[in-house]
């Protein structure tokens, strides 16, 4: 695992936290060029990066993550930031078919165990996106999901937050069978190509984020 964070205290804190949960941090760096060098030298099972860092102190970390994913779409990347950089966030979530990528906001991570679990899910190939990131990306674009019912849009938003059908059912106080029916309808209405349900789920989430 490689960590890229320009704040020394936060970088050390993330390293200690993730190692406490059994992960091996092979490099902890403070700027975008060092991030690229660390990943190039030893392809990690996960990259955790901030958005703003040297050399330009703008969106260097996120741009580096996008470039790394363009070169290796299977490289798991989790962005951990204080804000949403909408343009490159959308590009990052588009890379690799949406697999093994995440975007979390620092101030909204409620527990260290929750963050560690999110990191593990991204490393395993899942898509994990903070609901606020979803909302900001949606506000940026026109909505192409007109064919979905209000309930289907609600289900799709929860899918985009990384929730499984069972969790969606509990949150909406409906049966899991009802959620399965909504998900199938979403796939049909979005004209997703025949494929495994997990792949179509990722495509549906990407359509939602692009909307």
JSON list of C-alpha atoms in Angstrom, two decimals:
[
{"chain": "A", "resi": 1, "resn": "UNK", "atom": "CA", "xyz": [0.00, 0.00, 0.00]},
{"chain": "A", "resi": 2, "resn": "UNK", "atom": "CA", "xyz": [1.18, 3.52, -0.83]},
{"chain": "A", "resi": 3, "resn": "UNK", "atom": "CA", "xyz": [-0.02, 6.62, 1.06]},
{"chain": "A", "resi": 4, "resn": "UNK", "atom": "CA", "xyz": [0.32, 10.11, -0.44]},
{"chain": "A", "resi": 5, "resn": "UNK", "atom": "CA", "xyz": [-0.46, 12.99, 1.93]},
{"chain": "A", "resi": 6, "resn": "UNK", "atom": "CA", "xyz": [1.46, 16.26, 2.33]},
{"chain": "A", "resi": 7, "resn": "UNK", "atom": "CA", "xyz": [0.54, 16.71, 6.00]},
{"chain": "A", "resi": 8, "resn": "UNK", "atom": "CA", "xyz": [3.20, 14.88, 7.99]},
{"chain": "A", "resi": 9, "resn": "UNK", "atom": "CA", "xyz": [0.92, 14.30, 10.98]},
{"chain": "A", "resi": 10, "resn": "UNK", "atom": "CA", "xyz": [-1.92, 12.93, 8.88]},
{"chain": "A", "resi": 11, "resn": "UNK", "atom": "CA", "xyz": [0.45, 10.83, 6.77]},
{"chain": "A", "resi": 12, "resn": "UNK", "atom": "CA", "xyz": [1.93, 9.24, 9.88]},
{"chain": "A", "resi": 13, "resn": "UNK", "atom": "CA", "xyz": [-1.53, 8.80, 11.36]},
{"chain": "A", "resi": 14, "resn": "UNK", "atom": "CA", "xyz": [-2.85, 7.02, 8.26]},
{"chain": "A", "resi": 15, "resn": "UNK", "atom": "CA", "xyz": [0.21, 4.79, 8.19]},
{"chain": "A", "resi": 16, "resn": "UNK", "atom": "CA", "xyz": [-0.24, 3.79, 11.84]},
{"chain": "A", "resi": 17, "resn": "UNK", "atom": "CA", "xyz": [-3.99, 3.29, 11.43]},
{"chain": "A", "resi": 18, "resn": "UNK", "atom": "CA", "xyz": [-3.75, 1.05, 8.38]},
{"chain": "A", "resi": 19, "resn": "UNK", "atom": "CA", "xyz": [-0.87, -0.95, 9.82]},
{"chain": "A", "resi": 20, "resn": "UNK", "atom": "CA", "xyz": [-2.96, -1.48, 12.96]},
{"chain": "A", "resi": 21, "resn": "UNK", "atom": "CA", "xyz": [-5.57, -3.11, 10.74]},
{"chain": "A", "resi": 22, "resn": "UNK", "atom": "CA", "xyz": [-2.98, -5.48, 9.29]},
{"chain": "A", "resi": 23, "resn": "UNK", "atom": "CA", "xyz": [-1.92, -3.65, 6.14]},
{"chain": "A", "resi": 24, "resn": "UNK", "atom": "CA", "xyz": [1.68, -3.12, 5.03]},
{"chain": "A", "resi": 25, "resn": "UNK", "atom": "CA", "xyz": [2.55, 0.42, 3.96]},
{"chain": "A", "resi": 26, "resn": "UNK", "atom": "CA", "xyz": [5.42, 0.19, 1.49]},
{"chain": "A", "resi": 27, "resn": "UNK", "atom": "CA", "xyz": [5.74, 3.94, 0.99]},
{"chain": "A", "resi": 28, "resn": "UNK", "atom": "CA", "xyz": [4.32, 7.10, 2.60]},
{"chain": "A", "resi": 29, "resn": "UNK", "atom": "CA", "xyz": [5.08, 10.19, 0.52]},
{"chain": "A", "resi": 30, "resn": "UNK", "atom": "CA", "xyz": [4.27, 13.89, 0.57]},
{"chain": "A", "resi": 31, "resn": "UNK", "atom": "CA", "xyz": [4.05, 14.97, -3.08]},
{"chain": "A", "resi": 32, "resn": "UNK", "atom": "CA", "xyz": [2.69, 13.83, -6.42]},
{"chain": "A", "resi": 33, "resn": "UNK", "atom": "CA", "xyz": [6.01, 12.99, -8.14]},
{"chain": "A", "resi": 34, "resn": "UNK", "atom": "CA", "xyz": [6.97, 10.80, -5.19]},
{"chain": "A", "resi": 35, "resn": "UNK", "atom": "CA", "xyz": [3.59, 9.06, -5.43]},
{"chain": "A", "resi": 36, "resn": "UNK", "atom": "CA", "xyz": [4.16, 8.23, -9.09]},
{"chain": "A", "resi": 37, "resn": "UNK", "atom": "CA", "xyz": [7.69, 7.03, -8.35]},
{"chain": "A", "resi": 38, "resn": "UNK", "atom": "CA", "xyz": [6.53, 4.81, -5.46]},
{"chain": "A", "resi": 39, "resn": "UNK", "atom": "CA", "xyz": [3.81, 3.17, -7.56]},
{"chain": "A", "resi": 40, "resn": "UNK", "atom": "CA", "xyz": [6.15, 2.71, -10.50]},
{"chain": "A", "resi": 41, "resn": "UNK", "atom": "CA", "xyz": [8.85, 1.14, -8.32]},
{"chain": "A", "resi": 42, "resn": "UNK", "atom": "CA", "xyz": [6.56, -1.36, -6.60]},
{"chain": "A", "resi": 43, "resn": "UNK", "atom": "CA", "xyz": [2.98, -1.68, -7.84]},
{"chain": "A", "resi": 44, "resn": "UNK", "atom": "CA", "xyz": [0.94, -1.63, -4.58]},
{"chain": "A", "resi": 45, "resn": "UNK", "atom": "CA", "xyz": [-2.36, -3.33, -3.82]},
{"chain": "A", "resi": 46, "resn": "UNK", "atom": "CA", "xyz": [-3.85, 0.09, -2.92]},
{"chain": "A", "resi": 47, "resn": "UNK", "atom": "CA", "xyz": [-3.05, 3.80, -3.26]},
{"chain": "A", "resi": 48, "resn": "UNK", "atom": "CA", "xyz": [-4.50, 6.21, -0.70]},
{"chain": "A", "resi": 49, "resn": "UNK", "atom": "CA", "xyz": [-3.99, 9.81, -1.78]},
{"chain": "A", "resi": 50, "resn": "UNK", "atom": "CA", "xyz": [-5.05, 13.36, -1.00]},
{"chain": "A", "resi": 51, "resn": "UNK", "atom": "CA", "xyz": [-6.04, 15.78, -3.78]},
{"chain": "A", "resi": 52, "resn": "UNK", "atom": "CA", "xyz": [-3.95, 18.85, -2.92]},
{"chain": "A", "resi": 53, "resn": "UNK", "atom": "CA", "xyz": [-0.24, 18.40, -2.50]},
{"chain": "A", "resi": 54, "resn": "UNK", "atom": "CA", "xyz": [3.09, 19.63, -3.87]},
{"chain": "A", "resi": 55, "resn": "UNK", "atom": "CA", "xyz": [4.51, 20.62, -6.22]},
{"chain": "A", "resi": 56, "resn": "UNK", "atom": "CA", "xyz": [1.67, 22.97, -7.21]},
{"chain": "A", "resi": 57, "resn": "UNK", "atom": "CA", "xyz": [-0.52, 22.56, -4.11]},
{"chain": "A", "resi": 58, "resn": "UNK", "atom": "CA", "xyz": [-3.61, 22.31, -6.29]},
{"chain": "A", "resi": 59, "resn": "UNK", "atom": "CA", "xyz": [-5.04, 19.01, -7.54]},
{"chain": "A", "resi": 60, "resn": "UNK", "atom": "CA", "xyz": [-1.64, 17.32, -8.07]},
{"chain": "A", "resi": 61, "resn": "UNK", "atom": "CA", "xyz": [-2.49, 14.21, -6.06]},
{"chain": "A", "resi": 62, "resn": "UNK", "atom": "CA", "xyz": [-5.76, 13.57, -7.87]},
{"chain": "A", "resi": 63, "resn": "UNK", "atom": "CA", "xyz": [-4.26, 14.23, -11.31]},
{"chain": "A", "resi": 64, "resn": "UNK", "atom": "CA", "xyz": [-1.46, 11.78, -10.49]},
{"chain": "A", "resi": 65, "resn": "UNK", "atom": "CA", "xyz": [-4.06, 9.20, -9.45]},
{"chain": "A", "resi": 66, "resn": "UNK", "atom": "CA", "xyz": [-5.95, 9.64, -12.73]},
{"chain": "A", "resi": 67, "resn": "UNK", "atom": "CA", "xyz": [-2.73, 9.23, -14.73]},
{"chain": "A", "resi": 68, "resn": "UNK", "atom": "CA", "xyz": [-1.77, 6.13, -12.75]},
{"chain": "A", "resi": 69, "resn": "UNK", "atom": "CA", "xyz": [-5.19, 4.60, -13.35]},
{"chain": "A", "resi": 70, "resn": "UNK", "atom": "CA", "xyz": [-5.00, 5.45, -17.06]},
{"chain": "A", "resi": 71, "resn": "UNK", "atom": "CA", "xyz": [-1.71, 3.56, -17.22]},
{"chain": "A", "resi": 72, "resn": "UNK", "atom": "CA", "xyz": [-2.97, 0.69, -15.03]},
{"chain": "A", "resi": 73, "resn": "UNK", "atom": "CA", "xyz": [-6.80, 0.62, -14.86]},
{"chain": "A", "resi": 74, "resn": "UNK", "atom": "CA", "xyz": [-6.72, -2.20, -12.31]},
{"chain": "A", "resi": 75, "resn": "UNK", "atom": "CA", "xyz": [-4.67, -0.19, -9.79]},
{"chain": "A", "resi": 76, "resn": "UNK", "atom": "CA", "xyz": [-6.90, 0.33, -6.70]},
{"chain": "A", "resi": 77, "resn": "UNK", "atom": "CA", "xyz": [-7.04, 4.03, -5.74]},
{"chain": "A", "resi": 78, "resn": "UNK", "atom": "CA", "xyz": [-8.81, 5.63, -2.78]},
{"chain": "A", "resi": 79, "resn": "UNK", "atom": "CA", "xyz": [-8.88, 9.43, -2.65]},
{"chain": "A", "resi": 80, "resn": "UNK", "atom": "CA", "xyz": [-9.18, 10.93, 0.82]},
{"chain": "A", "resi": 81, "resn": "UNK", "atom": "CA", "xyz": [-9.68, 14.68, 0.71]},
{"chain": "A", "resi": 82, "resn": "UNK", "atom": "CA", "xyz": [-11.30, 17.68, 2.38]},
{"chain": "A", "resi": 83, "resn": "UNK", "atom": "CA", "xyz": [-13.17, 18.70, -0.74]},
{"chain": "A", "resi": 84, "resn": "UNK", "atom": "CA", "xyz": [-14.50, 17.48, -4.10]},
{"chain": "A", "resi": 85, "resn": "UNK", "atom": "CA", "xyz": [-12.45, 18.39, -7.17]},
{"chain": "A", "resi": 86, "resn": "UNK", "atom": "CA", "xyz": [-15.28, 17.71, -9.57]},
{"chain": "A", "resi": 87, "resn": "UNK", "atom": "CA", "xyz": [-13.58, 17.49, -12.96]},
{"chain": "A", "resi": 88, "resn": "UNK", "atom": "CA", "xyz": [-10.81, 15.08, -12.01]},
{"chain": "A", "resi": 89, "resn": "UNK", "atom": "CA", "xyz": [-13.07, 13.22, -9.56]},
{"chain": "A", "resi": 90, "resn": "UNK", "atom": "CA", "xyz": [-15.36, 12.34, -12.46]},
{"chain": "A", "resi": 91, "resn": "UNK", "atom": "CA", "xyz": [-12.38, 11.29, -14.58]},
{"chain": "A", "resi": 92, "resn": "UNK", "atom": "CA", "xyz": [-11.00, 9.11, -11.80]},
{"chain": "A", "resi": 93, "resn": "UNK", "atom": "CA", "xyz": [-14.33, 7.37, -11.29]},
{"chain": "A", "resi": 94, "resn": "UNK", "atom": "CA", "xyz": [-14.52, 6.73, -15.04]},
{"chain": "A", "resi": 95, "resn": "UNK", "atom": "CA", "xyz": [-11.17, 4.92, -15.14]},
{"chain": "A", "resi": 96, "resn": "UNK", "atom": "CA", "xyz": [-11.00, 1.16, -15.06]},
{"chain": "A", "resi": 97, "resn": "UNK", "atom": "CA", "xyz": [-14.72, 0.79, -15.63]},
{"chain": "A", "resi": 98, "resn": "UNK", "atom": "CA", "xyz": [-15.31, 2.15, -12.13]},
{"chain": "A", "resi": 99, "resn": "UNK", "atom": "CA", "xyz": [-13.75, -0.85, -10.41]},
{"chain": "A", "resi": 100, "resn": "UNK", "atom": "CA", "xyz": [-11.37, -0.56, -7.43]},
{"chain": "A", "resi": 101, "resn": "UNK", "atom": "CA", "xyz": [-11.77, 3.17, -6.93]},
{"chain": "A", "resi": 102, "resn": "UNK", "atom": "CA", "xyz": [-13.09, 5.39, -4.15]},
{"chain": "A", "resi": 103, "resn": "UNK", "atom": "CA", "xyz": [-13.47, 9.01, -3.07]},
{"chain": "A", "resi": 104, "resn": "UNK", "atom": "CA", "xyz": [-14.05, 9.85, 0.60]},
{"chain": "A", "resi": 105, "resn": "UNK", "atom": "CA", "xyz": [-14.17, 13.19, 2.41]},
{"chain": "A", "resi": 106, "resn": "UNK", "atom": "CA", "xyz": [-11.96, 13.47, 5.48]},
{"chain": "A", "resi": 107, "resn": "UNK", "atom": "CA", "xyz": [-14.47, 15.36, 7.61]},
{"chain": "A", "resi": 108, "resn": "UNK", "atom": "CA", "xyz": [-17.21, 12.80, 6.92]},
{"chain": "A", "resi": 109, "resn": "UNK", "atom": "CA", "xyz": [-15.32, 9.65, 7.90]},
{"chain": "A", "resi": 110, "resn": "UNK", "atom": "CA", "xyz": [-17.07, 8.74, 11.13]},
{"chain": "A", "resi": 111, "resn": "UNK", "atom": "CA", "xyz": [-14.80, 6.00, 12.49]},
{"chain": "A", "resi": 112, "resn": "UNK", "atom": "CA", "xyz": [-11.35, 4.58, 11.84]},
{"chain": "A", "resi": 113, "resn": "UNK", "atom": "CA", "xyz": [-12.78, 1.09, 11.39]},
{"chain": "A", "resi": 114, "resn": "UNK", "atom": "CA", "xyz": [-15.18, 2.47, 8.77]},
{"chain": "A", "resi": 115, "resn": "UNK", "atom": "CA", "xyz": [-12.26, 3.98, 6.84]},
{"chain": "A", "resi": 116, "resn": "UNK", "atom": "CA", "xyz": [-10.20, 0.79, 7.09]},
{"chain": "A", "resi": 117, "resn": "UNK", "atom": "CA", "xyz": [-13.14, -1.22, 5.75]},
{"chain": "A", "resi": 118, "resn": "UNK", "atom": "CA", "xyz": [-13.56, 1.22, 2.85]},
{"chain": "A", "resi": 119, "resn": "UNK", "atom": "CA", "xyz": [-9.87, 0.85, 2.00]},
{"chain": "A", "resi": 120, "resn": "UNK", "atom": "CA", "xyz": [-10.18, -2.93, 2.05]},
{"chain": "A", "resi": 121, "resn": "UNK", "atom": "CA", "xyz": [-13.24, -2.82, -0.21]},
{"chain": "A", "resi": 122, "resn": "UNK", "atom": "CA", "xyz": [-11.50, -0.63, -2.78]},
{"chain": "A", "resi": 123, "resn": "UNK", "atom": "CA", "xyz": [-8.42, -2.89, -2.69]},
{"chain": "A", "resi": 124, "resn": "UNK", "atom": "CA", "xyz": [-10.75, -5.83, -3.36]},
{"chain": "A", "resi": 125, "resn": "UNK", "atom": "CA", "xyz": [-12.23, -4.14, -6.44]},
{"chain": "A", "resi": 126, "resn": "UNK", "atom": "CA", "xyz": [-15.28, -2.30, -5.08]},
{"chain": "A", "resi": 127, "resn": "UNK", "atom": "CA", "xyz": [-16.37, 1.28, -5.78]},
{"chain": "A", "resi": 128, "resn": "UNK", "atom": "CA", "xyz": [-16.77, 3.43, -2.64]},
{"chain": "A", "resi": 129, "resn": "UNK", "atom": "CA", "xyz": [-17.98, 7.02, -3.03]},
{"chain": "A", "resi": 130, "resn": "UNK", "atom": "CA", "xyz": [-19.02, 9.43, -0.29]},
{"chain": "A", "resi": 131, "resn": "UNK", "atom": "CA", "xyz": [-22.67, 10.53, -0.71]},
{"chain": "A", "resi": 132, "resn": "UNK", "atom": "CA", "xyz": [-21.60, 14.19, -0.73]},
{"chain": "A", "resi": 133, "resn": "UNK", "atom": "CA", "xyz": [-19.26, 13.47, -3.64]},
{"chain": "A", "resi": 134, "resn": "UNK", "atom": "CA", "xyz": [-22.20, 11.89, -5.46]},
{"chain": "A", "resi": 135, "resn": "UNK", "atom": "CA", "xyz": [-24.40, 14.95, -4.81]},
{"chain": "A", "resi": 136, "resn": "UNK", "atom": "CA", "xyz": [-21.77, 17.43, -5.99]},
{"chain": "A", "resi": 137, "resn": "UNK", "atom": "CA", "xyz": [-21.07, 15.49, -9.17]},
{"chain": "A", "resi": 138, "resn": "UNK", "atom": "CA", "xyz": [-24.81, 15.28, -9.86]},
{"chain": "A", "resi": 139, "resn": "UNK", "atom": "CA", "xyz": [-25.26, 19.04, -9.44]},
{"chain": "A", "resi": 140, "resn": "UNK", "atom": "CA", "xyz": [-22.50, 19.61, -11.97]},
{"chain": "A", "resi": 141, "resn": "UNK", "atom": "CA", "xyz": [-24.27, 17.80, -14.78]},
{"chain": "A", "resi": 142, "resn": "UNK", "atom": "CA", "xyz": [-27.67, 17.52, -16.38]},
{"chain": "A", "resi": 143, "resn": "UNK", "atom": "CA", "xyz": [-29.74, 14.53, -15.36]},
{"chain": "A", "resi": 144, "resn": "UNK", "atom": "CA", "xyz": [-30.06, 11.80, -18.06]},
{"chain": "A", "resi": 145, "resn": "UNK", "atom": "CA", "xyz": [-31.91, 9.39, -15.79]},
{"chain": "A", "resi": 146, "resn": "UNK", "atom": "CA", "xyz": [-35.39, 10.62, -16.60]},
{"chain": "A", "resi": 147, "resn": "UNK", "atom": "CA", "xyz": [-36.74, 7.11, -17.24]},
{"chain": "A", "resi": 148, "resn": "UNK", "atom": "CA", "xyz": [-36.16, 6.04, -13.63]},
{"chain": "A", "resi": 149, "resn": "UNK", "atom": "CA", "xyz": [-38.93, 6.29, -11.07]},
{"chain": "A", "resi": 150, "resn": "UNK", "atom": "CA", "xyz": [-38.26, 8.26, -7.86]},
{"chain": "A", "resi": 151, "resn": "UNK", "atom": "CA", "xyz": [-37.80, 4.99, -5.96]},
{"chain": "A", "resi": 152, "resn": "UNK", "atom": "CA", "xyz": [-35.40, 3.64, -8.59]},
{"chain": "A", "resi": 153, "resn": "UNK", "atom": "CA", "xyz": [-33.34, 6.83, -8.40]},
{"chain": "A", "resi": 154, "resn": "UNK", "atom": "CA", "xyz": [-33.25, 6.45, -4.63]},
{"chain": "A", "resi": 155, "resn": "UNK", "atom": "CA", "xyz": [-32.05, 2.85, -4.96]},
{"chain": "A", "resi": 156, "resn": "UNK", "atom": "CA", "xyz": [-29.42, 3.88, -7.52]},
{"chain": "A", "resi": 157, "resn": "UNK", "atom": "CA", "xyz": [-28.11, 6.64, -5.25]},
{"chain": "A", "resi": 158, "resn": "UNK", "atom": "CA", "xyz": [-27.68, 4.10, -2.45]},
{"chain": "A", "resi": 159, "resn": "UNK", "atom": "CA", "xyz": [-25.93, 1.76, -4.89]},
{"chain": "A", "resi": 160, "resn": "UNK", "atom": "CA", "xyz": [-23.55, 4.62, -5.73]},
{"chain": "A", "resi": 161, "resn": "UNK", "atom": "CA", "xyz": [-22.77, 4.93, -2.01]},
{"chain": "A", "resi": 162, "resn": "UNK", "atom": "CA", "xyz": [-21.55, 1.33, -2.08]},
{"chain": "A", "resi": 163, "resn": "UNK", "atom": "CA", "xyz": [-24.51, -0.27, -0.32]},
{"chain": "A", "resi": 164, "resn": "UNK", "atom": "CA", "xyz": [-25.47, -3.86, -1.10]},
{"chain": "A", "resi": 165, "resn": "UNK", "atom": "CA", "xyz": [-29.09, -4.78, -1.82]},
{"chain": "A", "resi": 166, "resn": "UNK", "atom": "CA", "xyz": [-29.67, -6.11, 1.70]},
{"chain": "A", "resi": 167, "resn": "UNK", "atom": "CA", "xyz": [-28.49, -2.82, 3.24]},
{"chain": "A", "resi": 168, "resn": "UNK", "atom": "CA", "xyz": [-30.61, -0.82, 0.79]},
{"chain": "A", "resi": 169, "resn": "UNK", "atom": "CA", "xyz": [-33.66, -2.89, 1.76]},
{"chain": "A", "resi": 170, "resn": "UNK", "atom": "CA", "xyz": [-33.07, -2.21, 5.46]},
{"chain": "A", "resi": 171, "resn": "UNK", "atom": "CA", "xyz": [-32.59, 1.49, 4.85]},
{"chain": "A", "resi": 172, "resn": "UNK", "atom": "CA", "xyz": [-35.74, 1.83, 2.76]},
{"chain": "A", "resi": 173, "resn": "UNK", "atom": "CA", "xyz": [-37.82, -0.52, 4.95]},
{"chain": "A", "resi": 174, "resn": "UNK", "atom": "CA", "xyz": [-38.67, -2.80, 2.03]},
{"chain": "A", "resi": 175, "resn": "UNK", "atom": "CA", "xyz": [-37.89, -6.42, 1.21]},
{"chain": "A", "resi": 176, "resn": "UNK", "atom": "CA", "xyz": [-34.66, -7.41, -0.47]},
{"chain": "A", "resi": 177, "resn": "UNK", "atom": "CA", "xyz": [-36.77, -8.93, -3.26]},
{"chain": "A", "resi": 178, "resn": "UNK", "atom": "CA", "xyz": [-38.28, -5.49, -3.91]},
{"chain": "A", "resi": 179, "resn": "UNK", "atom": "CA", "xyz": [-34.80, -3.96, -4.13]},
{"chain": "A", "resi": 180, "resn": "UNK", "atom": "CA", "xyz": [-33.71, -6.72, -6.53]},
{"chain": "A", "resi": 181, "resn": "UNK", "atom": "CA", "xyz": [-36.70, -5.87, -8.73]},
{"chain": "A", "resi": 182, "resn": "UNK", "atom": "CA", "xyz": [-35.81, -2.16, -8.70]},
{"chain": "A", "resi": 183, "resn": "UNK", "atom": "CA", "xyz": [-32.18, -2.94, -9.56]},
{"chain": "A", "resi": 184, "resn": "UNK", "atom": "CA", "xyz": [-33.23, -5.12, -12.51]},
{"chain": "A", "resi": 185, "resn": "UNK", "atom": "CA", "xyz": [-35.52, -2.34, -13.74]},
{"chain": "A", "resi": 186, "resn": "UNK", "atom": "CA", "xyz": [-32.67, 0.18, -13.44]},
{"chain": "A", "resi": 187, "resn": "UNK", "atom": "CA", "xyz": [-30.44, -2.04, -15.60]},
{"chain": "A", "resi": 188, "resn": "UNK", "atom": "CA", "xyz": [-33.16, -2.30, -18.26]},
{"chain": "A", "resi": 189, "resn": "UNK", "atom": "CA", "xyz": [-34.05, 1.41, -18.28]},
{"chain": "A", "resi": 190, "resn": "UNK", "atom": "CA", "xyz": [-30.39, 2.44, -18.55]},
{"chain": "A", "resi": 191, "resn": "UNK", "atom": "CA", "xyz": [-29.97, 0.10, -21.55]},
{"chain": "A", "resi": 192, "resn": "UNK", "atom": "CA", "xyz": [-27.01, -1.64, -19.95]},
{"chain": "A", "resi": 193, "resn": "UNK", "atom": "CA", "xyz": [-25.51, -4.45, -22.03]},
{"chain": "A", "resi": 194, "resn": "UNK", "atom": "CA", "xyz": [-26.05, -8.06, -20.91]},
{"chain": "A", "resi": 195, "resn": "UNK", "atom": "CA", "xyz": [-23.27, -8.94, -18.46]},
{"chain": "A", "resi": 196, "resn": "UNK", "atom": "CA", "xyz": [-22.76, -10.12, -14.92]},
{"chain": "A", "resi": 197, "resn": "UNK", "atom": "CA", "xyz": [-24.89, -8.26, -12.40]},
{"chain": "A", "resi": 198, "resn": "UNK", "atom": "CA", "xyz": [-21.83, -6.91, -10.58]},
{"chain": "A", "resi": 199, "resn": "UNK", "atom": "CA", "xyz": [-20.45, -5.39, -13.79]},
{"chain": "A", "resi": 200, "resn": "UNK", "atom": "CA", "xyz": [-23.83, -3.90, -14.69]},
{"chain": "A", "resi": 201, "resn": "UNK", "atom": "CA", "xyz": [-24.06, -2.52, -11.16]},
{"chain": "A", "resi": 202, "resn": "UNK", "atom": "CA", "xyz": [-20.80, -0.65, -11.69]},
{"chain": "A", "resi": 203, "resn": "UNK", "atom": "CA", "xyz": [-22.03, 0.65, -15.07]},
{"chain": "A", "resi": 204, "resn": "UNK", "atom": "CA", "xyz": [-25.28, 1.85, -13.48]},
{"chain": "A", "resi": 205, "resn": "UNK", "atom": "CA", "xyz": [-23.38, 3.71, -10.75]},
{"chain": "A", "resi": 206, "resn": "UNK", "atom": "CA", "xyz": [-21.13, 5.33, -13.37]},
{"chain": "A", "resi": 207, "resn": "UNK", "atom": "CA", "xyz": [-24.20, 6.43, -15.34]},
{"chain": "A", "resi": 208, "resn": "UNK", "atom": "CA", "xyz": [-25.58, 7.94, -12.15]},
{"chain": "A", "resi": 209, "resn": "UNK", "atom": "CA", "xyz": [-22.34, 9.80, -11.41]},
{"chain": "A", "resi": 210, "resn": "UNK", "atom": "CA", "xyz": [-22.07, 11.09, -14.98]},
{"chain": "A", "resi": 211, "resn": "UNK", "atom": "CA", "xyz": [-25.67, 12.34, -14.97]}
]
